[in-house]
PDB file of C-alpha atoms and ligand atoms in Angstrom:
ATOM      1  CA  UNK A  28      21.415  14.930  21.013  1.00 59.00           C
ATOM      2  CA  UNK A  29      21.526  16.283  18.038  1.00 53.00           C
ATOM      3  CA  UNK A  30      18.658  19.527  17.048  1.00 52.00           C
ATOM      4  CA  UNK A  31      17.094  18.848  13.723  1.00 50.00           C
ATOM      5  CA  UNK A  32      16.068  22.427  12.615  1.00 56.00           C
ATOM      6  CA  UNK A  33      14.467  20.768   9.538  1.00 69.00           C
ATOM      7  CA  UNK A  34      11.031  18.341   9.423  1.00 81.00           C
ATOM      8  CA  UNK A  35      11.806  15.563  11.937  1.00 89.00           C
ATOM      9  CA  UNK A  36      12.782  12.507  10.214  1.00 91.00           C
ATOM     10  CA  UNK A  37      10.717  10.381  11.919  1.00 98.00           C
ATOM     11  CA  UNK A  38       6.628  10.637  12.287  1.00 98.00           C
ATOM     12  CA  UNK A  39       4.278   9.253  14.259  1.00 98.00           C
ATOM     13  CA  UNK A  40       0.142   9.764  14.137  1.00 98.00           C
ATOM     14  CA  UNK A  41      -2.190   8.524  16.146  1.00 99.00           C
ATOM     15  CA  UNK A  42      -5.745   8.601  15.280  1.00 98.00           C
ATOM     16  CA  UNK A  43      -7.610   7.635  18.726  1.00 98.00           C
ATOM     17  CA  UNK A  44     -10.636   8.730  20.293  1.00 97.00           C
ATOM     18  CA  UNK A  45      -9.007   9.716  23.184  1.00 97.00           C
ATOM     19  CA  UNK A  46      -6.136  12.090  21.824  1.00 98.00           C
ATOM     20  CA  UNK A  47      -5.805  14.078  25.250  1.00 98.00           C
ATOM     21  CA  UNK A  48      -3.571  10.774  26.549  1.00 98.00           C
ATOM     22  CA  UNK A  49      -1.056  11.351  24.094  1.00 98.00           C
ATOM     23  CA  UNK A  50       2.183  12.236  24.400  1.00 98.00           C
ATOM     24  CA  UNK A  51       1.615  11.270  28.349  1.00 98.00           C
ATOM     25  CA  UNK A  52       4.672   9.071  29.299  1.00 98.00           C
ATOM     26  CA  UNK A  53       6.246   9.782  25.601  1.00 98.00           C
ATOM     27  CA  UNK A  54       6.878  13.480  26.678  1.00 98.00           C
ATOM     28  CA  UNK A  55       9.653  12.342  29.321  1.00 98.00           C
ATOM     29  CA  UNK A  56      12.646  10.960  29.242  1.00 97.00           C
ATOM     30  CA  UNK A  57      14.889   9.984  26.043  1.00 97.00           C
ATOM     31  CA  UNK A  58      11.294  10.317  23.702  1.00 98.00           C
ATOM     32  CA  UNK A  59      10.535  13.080  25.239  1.00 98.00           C
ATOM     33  CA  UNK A  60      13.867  15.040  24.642  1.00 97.00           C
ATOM     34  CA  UNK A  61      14.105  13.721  21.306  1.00 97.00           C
ATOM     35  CA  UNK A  62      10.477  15.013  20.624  1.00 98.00           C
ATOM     36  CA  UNK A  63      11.366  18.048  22.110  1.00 97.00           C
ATOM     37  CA  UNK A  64      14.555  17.927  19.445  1.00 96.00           C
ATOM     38  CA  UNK A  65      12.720  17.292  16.710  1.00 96.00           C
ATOM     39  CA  UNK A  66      13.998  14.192  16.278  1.00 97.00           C
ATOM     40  CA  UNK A  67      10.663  12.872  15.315  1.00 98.00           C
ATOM     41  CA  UNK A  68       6.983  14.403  15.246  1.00 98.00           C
ATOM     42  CA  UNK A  69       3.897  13.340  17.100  1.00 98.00           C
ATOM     43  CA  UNK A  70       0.422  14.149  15.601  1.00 98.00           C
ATOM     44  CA  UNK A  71      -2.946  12.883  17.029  1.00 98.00           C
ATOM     45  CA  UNK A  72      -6.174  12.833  15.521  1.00 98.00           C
ATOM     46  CA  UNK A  73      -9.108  12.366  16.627  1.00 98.00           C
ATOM     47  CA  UNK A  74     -11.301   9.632  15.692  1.00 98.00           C
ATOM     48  CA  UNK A  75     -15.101  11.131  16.492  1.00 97.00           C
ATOM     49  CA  UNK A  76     -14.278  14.275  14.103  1.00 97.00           C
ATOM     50  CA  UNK A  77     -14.702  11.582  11.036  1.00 98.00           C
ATOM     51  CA  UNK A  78     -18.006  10.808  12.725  1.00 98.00           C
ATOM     52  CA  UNK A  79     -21.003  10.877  10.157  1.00 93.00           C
ATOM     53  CA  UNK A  80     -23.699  11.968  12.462  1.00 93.00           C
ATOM     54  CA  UNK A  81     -24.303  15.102  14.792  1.00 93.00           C
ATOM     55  CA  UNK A  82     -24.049  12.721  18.187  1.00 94.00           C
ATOM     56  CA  UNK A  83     -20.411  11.765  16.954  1.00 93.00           C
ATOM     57  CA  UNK A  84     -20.738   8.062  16.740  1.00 96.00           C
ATOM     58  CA  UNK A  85     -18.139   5.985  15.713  1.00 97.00           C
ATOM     59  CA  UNK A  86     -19.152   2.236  16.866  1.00 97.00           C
ATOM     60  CA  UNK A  87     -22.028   0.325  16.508  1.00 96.00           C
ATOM     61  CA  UNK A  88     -23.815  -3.188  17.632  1.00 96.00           C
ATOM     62  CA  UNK A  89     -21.887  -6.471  16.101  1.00 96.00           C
ATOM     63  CA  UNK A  90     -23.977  -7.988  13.463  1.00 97.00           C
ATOM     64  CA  UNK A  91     -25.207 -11.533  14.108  1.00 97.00           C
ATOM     65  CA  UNK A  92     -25.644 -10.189  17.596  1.00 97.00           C
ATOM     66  CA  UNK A  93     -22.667 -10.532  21.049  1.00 95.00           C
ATOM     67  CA  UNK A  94     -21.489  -8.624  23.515  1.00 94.00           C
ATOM     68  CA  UNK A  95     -19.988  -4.756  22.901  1.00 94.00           C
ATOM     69  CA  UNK A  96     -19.638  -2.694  20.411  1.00 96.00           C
ATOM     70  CA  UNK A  97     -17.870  -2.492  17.196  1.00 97.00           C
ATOM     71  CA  UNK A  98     -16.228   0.612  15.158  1.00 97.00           C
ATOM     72  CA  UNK A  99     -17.601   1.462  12.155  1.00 97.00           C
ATOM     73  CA  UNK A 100     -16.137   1.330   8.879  1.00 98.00           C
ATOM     74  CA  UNK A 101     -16.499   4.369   6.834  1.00 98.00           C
ATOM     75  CA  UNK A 102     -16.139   6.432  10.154  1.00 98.00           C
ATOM     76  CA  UNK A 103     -12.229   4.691  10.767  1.00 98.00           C
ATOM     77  CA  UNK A 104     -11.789   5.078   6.900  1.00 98.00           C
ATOM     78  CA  UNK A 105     -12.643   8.665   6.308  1.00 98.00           C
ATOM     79  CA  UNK A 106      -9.679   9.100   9.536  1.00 98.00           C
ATOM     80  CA  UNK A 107      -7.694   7.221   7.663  1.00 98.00           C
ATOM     81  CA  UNK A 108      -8.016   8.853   4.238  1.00 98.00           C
ATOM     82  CA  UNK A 109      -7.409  12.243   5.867  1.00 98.00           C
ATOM     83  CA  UNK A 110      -4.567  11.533   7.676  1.00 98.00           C
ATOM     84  CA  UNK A 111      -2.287   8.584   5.357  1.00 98.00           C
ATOM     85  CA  UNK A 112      -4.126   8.612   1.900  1.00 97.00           C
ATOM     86  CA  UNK A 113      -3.144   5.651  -0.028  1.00 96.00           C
ATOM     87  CA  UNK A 114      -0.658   7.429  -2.480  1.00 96.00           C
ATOM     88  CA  UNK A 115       1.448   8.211   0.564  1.00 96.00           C
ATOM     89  CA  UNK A 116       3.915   5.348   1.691  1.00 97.00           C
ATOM     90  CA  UNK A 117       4.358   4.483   5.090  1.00 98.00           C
ATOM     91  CA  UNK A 118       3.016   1.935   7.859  1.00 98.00           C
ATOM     92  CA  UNK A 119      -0.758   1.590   8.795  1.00 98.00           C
ATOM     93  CA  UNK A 120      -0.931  -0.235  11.908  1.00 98.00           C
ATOM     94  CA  UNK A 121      -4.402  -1.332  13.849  1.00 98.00           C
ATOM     95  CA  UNK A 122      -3.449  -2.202  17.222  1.00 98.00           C
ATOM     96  CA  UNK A 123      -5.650  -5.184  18.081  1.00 97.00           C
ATOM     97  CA  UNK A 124      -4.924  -8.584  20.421  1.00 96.00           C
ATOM     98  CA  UNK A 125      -5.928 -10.466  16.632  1.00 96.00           C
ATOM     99  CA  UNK A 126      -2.748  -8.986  15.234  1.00 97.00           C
ATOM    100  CA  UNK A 127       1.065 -10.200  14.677  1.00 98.00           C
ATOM    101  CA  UNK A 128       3.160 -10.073  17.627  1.00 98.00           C
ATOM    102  CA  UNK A 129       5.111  -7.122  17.794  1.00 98.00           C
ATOM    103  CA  UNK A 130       9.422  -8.116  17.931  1.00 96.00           C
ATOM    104  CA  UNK A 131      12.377  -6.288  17.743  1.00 96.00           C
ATOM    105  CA  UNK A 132      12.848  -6.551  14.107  1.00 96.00           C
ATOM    106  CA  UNK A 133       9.664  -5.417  12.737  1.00 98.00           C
ATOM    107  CA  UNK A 134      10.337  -2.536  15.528  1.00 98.00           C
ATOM    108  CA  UNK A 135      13.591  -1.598  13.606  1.00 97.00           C
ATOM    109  CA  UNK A 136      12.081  -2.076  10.094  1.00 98.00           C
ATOM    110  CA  UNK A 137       9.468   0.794  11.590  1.00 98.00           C
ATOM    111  CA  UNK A 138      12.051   2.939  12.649  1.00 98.00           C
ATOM    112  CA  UNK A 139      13.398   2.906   9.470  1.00 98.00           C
ATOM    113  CA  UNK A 140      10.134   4.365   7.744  1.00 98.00           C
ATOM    114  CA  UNK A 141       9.345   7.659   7.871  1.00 96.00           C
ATOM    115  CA  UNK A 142       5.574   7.929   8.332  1.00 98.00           C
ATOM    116  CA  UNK A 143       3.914   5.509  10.774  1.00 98.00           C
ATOM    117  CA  UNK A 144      -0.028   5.617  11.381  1.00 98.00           C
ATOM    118  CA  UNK A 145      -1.437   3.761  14.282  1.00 99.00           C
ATOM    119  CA  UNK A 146      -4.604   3.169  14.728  1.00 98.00           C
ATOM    120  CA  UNK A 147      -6.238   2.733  18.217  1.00 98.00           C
ATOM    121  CA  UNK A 148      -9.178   0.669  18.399  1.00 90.00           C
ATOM    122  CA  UNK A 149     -11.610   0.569  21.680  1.00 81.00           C
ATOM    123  CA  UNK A 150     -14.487  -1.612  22.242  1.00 76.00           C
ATOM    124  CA  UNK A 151     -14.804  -4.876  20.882  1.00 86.00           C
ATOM    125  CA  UNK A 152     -12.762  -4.403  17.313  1.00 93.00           C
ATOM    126  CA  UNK A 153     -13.066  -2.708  14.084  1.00 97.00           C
ATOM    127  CA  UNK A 154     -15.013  -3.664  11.108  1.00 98.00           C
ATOM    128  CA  UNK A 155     -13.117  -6.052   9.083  1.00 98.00           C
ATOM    129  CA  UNK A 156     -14.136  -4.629   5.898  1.00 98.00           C
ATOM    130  CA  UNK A 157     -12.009  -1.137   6.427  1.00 98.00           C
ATOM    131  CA  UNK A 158      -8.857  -3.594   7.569  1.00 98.00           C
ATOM    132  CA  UNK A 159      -8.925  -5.048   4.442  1.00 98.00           C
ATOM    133  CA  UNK A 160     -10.274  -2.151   2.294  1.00 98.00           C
ATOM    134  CA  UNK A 161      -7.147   0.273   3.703  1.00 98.00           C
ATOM    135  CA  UNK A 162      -4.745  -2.627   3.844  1.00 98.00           C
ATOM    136  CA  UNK A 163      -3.988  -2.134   7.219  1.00 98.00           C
ATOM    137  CA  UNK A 164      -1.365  -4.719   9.375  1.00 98.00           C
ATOM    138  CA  UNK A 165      -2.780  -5.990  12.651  1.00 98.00           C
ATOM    139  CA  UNK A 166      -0.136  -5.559  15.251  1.00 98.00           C
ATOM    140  CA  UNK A 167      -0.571  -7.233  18.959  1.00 98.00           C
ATOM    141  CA  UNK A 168       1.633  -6.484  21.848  1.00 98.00           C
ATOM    142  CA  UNK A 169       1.106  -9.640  23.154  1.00 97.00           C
ATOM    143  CA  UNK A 170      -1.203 -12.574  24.473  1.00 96.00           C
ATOM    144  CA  UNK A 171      -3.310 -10.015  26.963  1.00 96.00           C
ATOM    145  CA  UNK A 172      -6.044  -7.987  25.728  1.00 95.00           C
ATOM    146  CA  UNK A 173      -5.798  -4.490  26.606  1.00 96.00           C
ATOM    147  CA  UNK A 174      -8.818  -1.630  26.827  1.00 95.00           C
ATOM    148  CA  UNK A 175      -7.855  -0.073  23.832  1.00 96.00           C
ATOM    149  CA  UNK A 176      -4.448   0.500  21.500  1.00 98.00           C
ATOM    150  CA  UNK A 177      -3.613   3.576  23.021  1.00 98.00           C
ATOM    151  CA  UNK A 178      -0.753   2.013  25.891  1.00 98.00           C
ATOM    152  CA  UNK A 179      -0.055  -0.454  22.355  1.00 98.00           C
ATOM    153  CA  UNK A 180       0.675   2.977  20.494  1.00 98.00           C
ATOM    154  CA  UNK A 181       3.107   4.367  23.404  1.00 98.00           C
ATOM    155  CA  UNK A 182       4.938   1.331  23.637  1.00 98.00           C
ATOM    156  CA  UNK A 183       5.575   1.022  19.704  1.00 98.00           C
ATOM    157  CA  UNK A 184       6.750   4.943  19.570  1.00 98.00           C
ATOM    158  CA  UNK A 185       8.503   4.328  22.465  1.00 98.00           C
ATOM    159  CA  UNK A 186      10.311   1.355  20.775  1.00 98.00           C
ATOM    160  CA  UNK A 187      11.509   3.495  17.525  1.00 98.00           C
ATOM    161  CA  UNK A 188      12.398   6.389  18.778  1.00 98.00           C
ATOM    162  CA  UNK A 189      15.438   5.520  20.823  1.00 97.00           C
ATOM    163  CA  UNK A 190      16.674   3.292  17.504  1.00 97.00           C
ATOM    164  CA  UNK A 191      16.251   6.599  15.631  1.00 97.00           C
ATOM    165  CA  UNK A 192      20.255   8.198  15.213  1.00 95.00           C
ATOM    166  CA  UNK A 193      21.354  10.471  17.910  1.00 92.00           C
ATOM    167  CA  UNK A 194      18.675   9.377  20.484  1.00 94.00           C
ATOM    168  CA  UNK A 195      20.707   6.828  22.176  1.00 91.00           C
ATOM    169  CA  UNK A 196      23.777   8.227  23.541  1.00 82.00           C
ATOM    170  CA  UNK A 197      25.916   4.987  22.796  1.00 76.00           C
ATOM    171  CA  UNK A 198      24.982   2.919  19.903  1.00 75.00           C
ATOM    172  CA  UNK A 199      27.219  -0.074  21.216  1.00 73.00           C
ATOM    173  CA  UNK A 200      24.481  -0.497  24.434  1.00 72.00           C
ATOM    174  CA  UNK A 201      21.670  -1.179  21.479  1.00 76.00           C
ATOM    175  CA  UNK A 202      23.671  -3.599  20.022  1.00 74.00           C
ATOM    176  CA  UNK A 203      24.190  -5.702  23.318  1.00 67.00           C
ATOM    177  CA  UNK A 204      20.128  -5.729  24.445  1.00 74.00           C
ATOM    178  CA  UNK A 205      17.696  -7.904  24.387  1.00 72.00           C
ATOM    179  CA  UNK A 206      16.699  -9.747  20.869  1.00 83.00           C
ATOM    180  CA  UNK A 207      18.976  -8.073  19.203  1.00 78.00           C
ATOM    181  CA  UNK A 208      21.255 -10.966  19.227  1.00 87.00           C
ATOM    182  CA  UNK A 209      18.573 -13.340  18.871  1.00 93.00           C
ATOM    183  CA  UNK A 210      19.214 -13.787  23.111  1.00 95.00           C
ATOM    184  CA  UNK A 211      17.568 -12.100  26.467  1.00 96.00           C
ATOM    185  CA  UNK A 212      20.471  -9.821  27.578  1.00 95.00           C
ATOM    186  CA  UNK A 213      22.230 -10.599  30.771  1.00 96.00           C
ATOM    187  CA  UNK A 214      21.881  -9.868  34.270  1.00 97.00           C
ATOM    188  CA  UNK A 215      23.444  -6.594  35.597  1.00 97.00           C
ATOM    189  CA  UNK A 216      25.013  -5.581  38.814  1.00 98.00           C
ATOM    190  CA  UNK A 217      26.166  -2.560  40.404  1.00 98.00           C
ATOM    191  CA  UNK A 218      27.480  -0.955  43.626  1.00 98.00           C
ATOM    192  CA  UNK A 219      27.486  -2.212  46.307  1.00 98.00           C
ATOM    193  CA  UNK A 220      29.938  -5.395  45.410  1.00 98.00           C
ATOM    194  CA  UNK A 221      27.805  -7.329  48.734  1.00 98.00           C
ATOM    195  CA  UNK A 222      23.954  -6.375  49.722  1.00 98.00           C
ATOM    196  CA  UNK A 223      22.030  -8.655  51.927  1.00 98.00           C
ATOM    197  CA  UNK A 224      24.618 -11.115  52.151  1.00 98.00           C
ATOM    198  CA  UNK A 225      24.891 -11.612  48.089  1.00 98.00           C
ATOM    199  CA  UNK A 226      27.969 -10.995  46.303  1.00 98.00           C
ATOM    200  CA  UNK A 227      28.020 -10.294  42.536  1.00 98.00           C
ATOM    201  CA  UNK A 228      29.425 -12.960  40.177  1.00 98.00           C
ATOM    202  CA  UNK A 229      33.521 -12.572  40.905  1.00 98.00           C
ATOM    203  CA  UNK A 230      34.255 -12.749  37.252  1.00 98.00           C
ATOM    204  CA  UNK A 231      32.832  -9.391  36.802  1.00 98.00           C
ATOM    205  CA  UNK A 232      35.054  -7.985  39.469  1.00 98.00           C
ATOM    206  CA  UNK A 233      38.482  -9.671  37.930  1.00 98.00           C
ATOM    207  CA  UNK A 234      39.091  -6.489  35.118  1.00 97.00           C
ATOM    208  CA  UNK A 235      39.398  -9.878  32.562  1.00 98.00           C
ATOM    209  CA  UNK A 236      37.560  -8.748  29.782  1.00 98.00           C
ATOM    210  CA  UNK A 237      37.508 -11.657  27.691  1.00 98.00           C
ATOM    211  CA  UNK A 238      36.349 -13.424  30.722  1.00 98.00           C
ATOM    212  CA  UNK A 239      34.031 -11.233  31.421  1.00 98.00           C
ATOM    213  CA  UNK A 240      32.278 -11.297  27.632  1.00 97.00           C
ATOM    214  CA  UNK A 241      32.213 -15.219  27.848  1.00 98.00           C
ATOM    215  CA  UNK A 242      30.393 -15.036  30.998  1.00 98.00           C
ATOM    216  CA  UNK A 243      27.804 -12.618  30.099  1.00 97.00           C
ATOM    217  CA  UNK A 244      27.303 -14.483  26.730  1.00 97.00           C
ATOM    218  CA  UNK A 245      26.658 -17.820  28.958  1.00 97.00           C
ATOM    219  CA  UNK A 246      24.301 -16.022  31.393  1.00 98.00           C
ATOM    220  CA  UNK A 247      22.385 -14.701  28.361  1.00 96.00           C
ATOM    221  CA  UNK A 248      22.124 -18.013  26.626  1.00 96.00           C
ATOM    222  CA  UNK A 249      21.116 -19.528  29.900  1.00 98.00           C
ATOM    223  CA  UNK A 250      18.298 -16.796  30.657  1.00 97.00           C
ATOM    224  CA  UNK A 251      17.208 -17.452  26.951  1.00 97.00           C
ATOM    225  CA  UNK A 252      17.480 -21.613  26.766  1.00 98.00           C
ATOM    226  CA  UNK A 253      14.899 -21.295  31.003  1.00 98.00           C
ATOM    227  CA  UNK A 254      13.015 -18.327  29.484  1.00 98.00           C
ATOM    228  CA  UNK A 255      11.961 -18.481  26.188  1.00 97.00           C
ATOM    229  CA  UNK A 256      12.138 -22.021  24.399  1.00 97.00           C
ATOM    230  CA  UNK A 257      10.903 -20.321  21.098  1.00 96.00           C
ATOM    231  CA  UNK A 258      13.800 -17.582  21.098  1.00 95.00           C
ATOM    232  CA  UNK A 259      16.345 -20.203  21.919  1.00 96.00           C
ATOM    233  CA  UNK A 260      15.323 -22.444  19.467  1.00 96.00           C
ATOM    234  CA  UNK A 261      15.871 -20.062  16.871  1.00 94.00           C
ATOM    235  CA  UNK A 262      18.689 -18.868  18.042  1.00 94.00           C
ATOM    236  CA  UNK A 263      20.399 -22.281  18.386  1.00 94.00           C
ATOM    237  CA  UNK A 264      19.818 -22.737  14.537  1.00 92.00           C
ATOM    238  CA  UNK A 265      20.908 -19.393  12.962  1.00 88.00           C
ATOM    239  CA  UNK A 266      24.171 -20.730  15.291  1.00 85.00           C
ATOM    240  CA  UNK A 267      24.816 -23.375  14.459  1.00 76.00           C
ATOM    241  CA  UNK A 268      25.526 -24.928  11.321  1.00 71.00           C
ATOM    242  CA  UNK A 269      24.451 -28.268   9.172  1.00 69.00           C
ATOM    243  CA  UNK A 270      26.988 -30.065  10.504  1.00 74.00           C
ATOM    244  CA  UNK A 271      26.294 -29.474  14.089  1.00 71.00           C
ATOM    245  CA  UNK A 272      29.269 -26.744  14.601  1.00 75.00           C
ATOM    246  CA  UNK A 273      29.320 -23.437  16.298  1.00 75.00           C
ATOM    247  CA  UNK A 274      29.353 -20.573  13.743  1.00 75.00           C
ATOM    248  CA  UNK A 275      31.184 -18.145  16.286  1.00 65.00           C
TER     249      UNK A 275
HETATM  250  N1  ADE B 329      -5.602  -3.776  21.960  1.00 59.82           N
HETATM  251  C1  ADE B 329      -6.193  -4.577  22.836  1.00 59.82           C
HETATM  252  N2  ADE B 329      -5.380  -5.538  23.242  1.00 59.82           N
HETATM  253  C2  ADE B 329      -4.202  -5.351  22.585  1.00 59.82           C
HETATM  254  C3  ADE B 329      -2.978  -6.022  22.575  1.00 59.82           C
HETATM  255  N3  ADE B 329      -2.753  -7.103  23.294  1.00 59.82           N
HETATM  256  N4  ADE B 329      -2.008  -5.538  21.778  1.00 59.82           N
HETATM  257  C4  ADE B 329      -2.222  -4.464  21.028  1.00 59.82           C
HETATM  258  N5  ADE B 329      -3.364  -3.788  21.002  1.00 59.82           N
HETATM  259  C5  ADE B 329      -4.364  -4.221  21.784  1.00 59.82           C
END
């Protein structure tokens, strides 16, 4: 990997109210040597020193009554405003299960900007009003609701830092993964060629590499068509064209 003796390229904060979790799993492993490289800058700040009052809140009761607690606006905003003012480009992300699924693609559009802010809510939300007022983009990992946006936050930095260049030894294995064709990748074997009775596939055993990418493309589309009707939807139309033919 490459040092970068200069300002990393690529920059991530967090602003979180518990700042001590971070980098946790990010300093190991490929983000962790590329953080250690410089490859790309973590910051955290911390939520409750925006607080307006000496007992450091930073949520309050819902209005119109409910369960939990809800963060306050001018608290997250004055975080905000310190950290990404709105003259500065750049993402502003507010983890939340409300928000867009995160994919691949908006993954690689994010790894392709410079300055990323994520914000990590707790409790049970944010204040709309500072969403709106700070334009922010609601980003969900998925249909589970998590504690708070801190694991969300790992898991996005995790994702753009090994597209960033040099942090992947071998750019060819990040074009052959998952969704980047549009298909689940597929399965994998290894050493030992029998275990417990089960051989791998013989094709991948023959040395016929044309053989070989045909069958892994048909295991993929297979894993895809079982797995994910929504993916293989899609990807059956960007392949095929008007008329009904294969593209490639
Ligand atoms: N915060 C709570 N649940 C979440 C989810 N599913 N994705 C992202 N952030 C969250």
């Amino acid at each position: 990997m490459n040092a970068h003796p200069q300002a990393p390229a690529w920059r991530a904060t967090v602003l979180t109210l518990f700042p001590e979790m971070f980098p946790g799993p990010l300093a190991y492993s490929l983000a962790g040597r590329a953080l250690e490289a410089r490859v790309w800058m973590l910051e955290t700040v911390d939520i409750r020193g925006f607080a307006r009052d000496k007992h450091g809140s930073v949520d309050d009761s819902p209005f119109g009554g409910g369960p939990g607690m809800v963060m306050r606006p001018d608290v997250l905003a004055a975080a905000i405003d310190a950290v990404h003012p709105a003259d500065e480009t750049g993402a502003r992300i507010l983890f939340t299960p409300r928000g867009r699924r995160l994919d691949q693609r908006r993954v690689r559009e994010l790894a392709a900007t410079p300055r990323v802010t994520l914000i990590c809510g707790r409790y049970e939300g944010v204040d709309e009003r500072v969403i709106e007022a700070r334009g922010l983009e609601e980003v969900s990992l998925g249909d589970f609701v998590l504690s708070g946006g801190e694991p969300a936050a790992m898991a996005l930095i995790d994702a753009c830092v090994r597209l960033l260049p040099g942090v992947v030894g071998e750019p060819a294995a990040l074009e052959e993964e998952s969704f980047e064709r549009g298909l689940l990748e597929n399965p994998q074997y290894t050493r030992p060629a029998v275990w417990e009775d089960r051989a791998v596939p013989e094709v991948l055993l023959s040395g016929h590499h044309g053989r070989i990418r045909a069958w892994r493309r048909a295991a993929a589309e297979q894993a895809t068509r079982e797995r994910r009707p929504g993916l293989w939807a899609r990807y059956v139309k960007t392949r095929y064209d008007k008329n009904g033919k294969k593209v490639d």
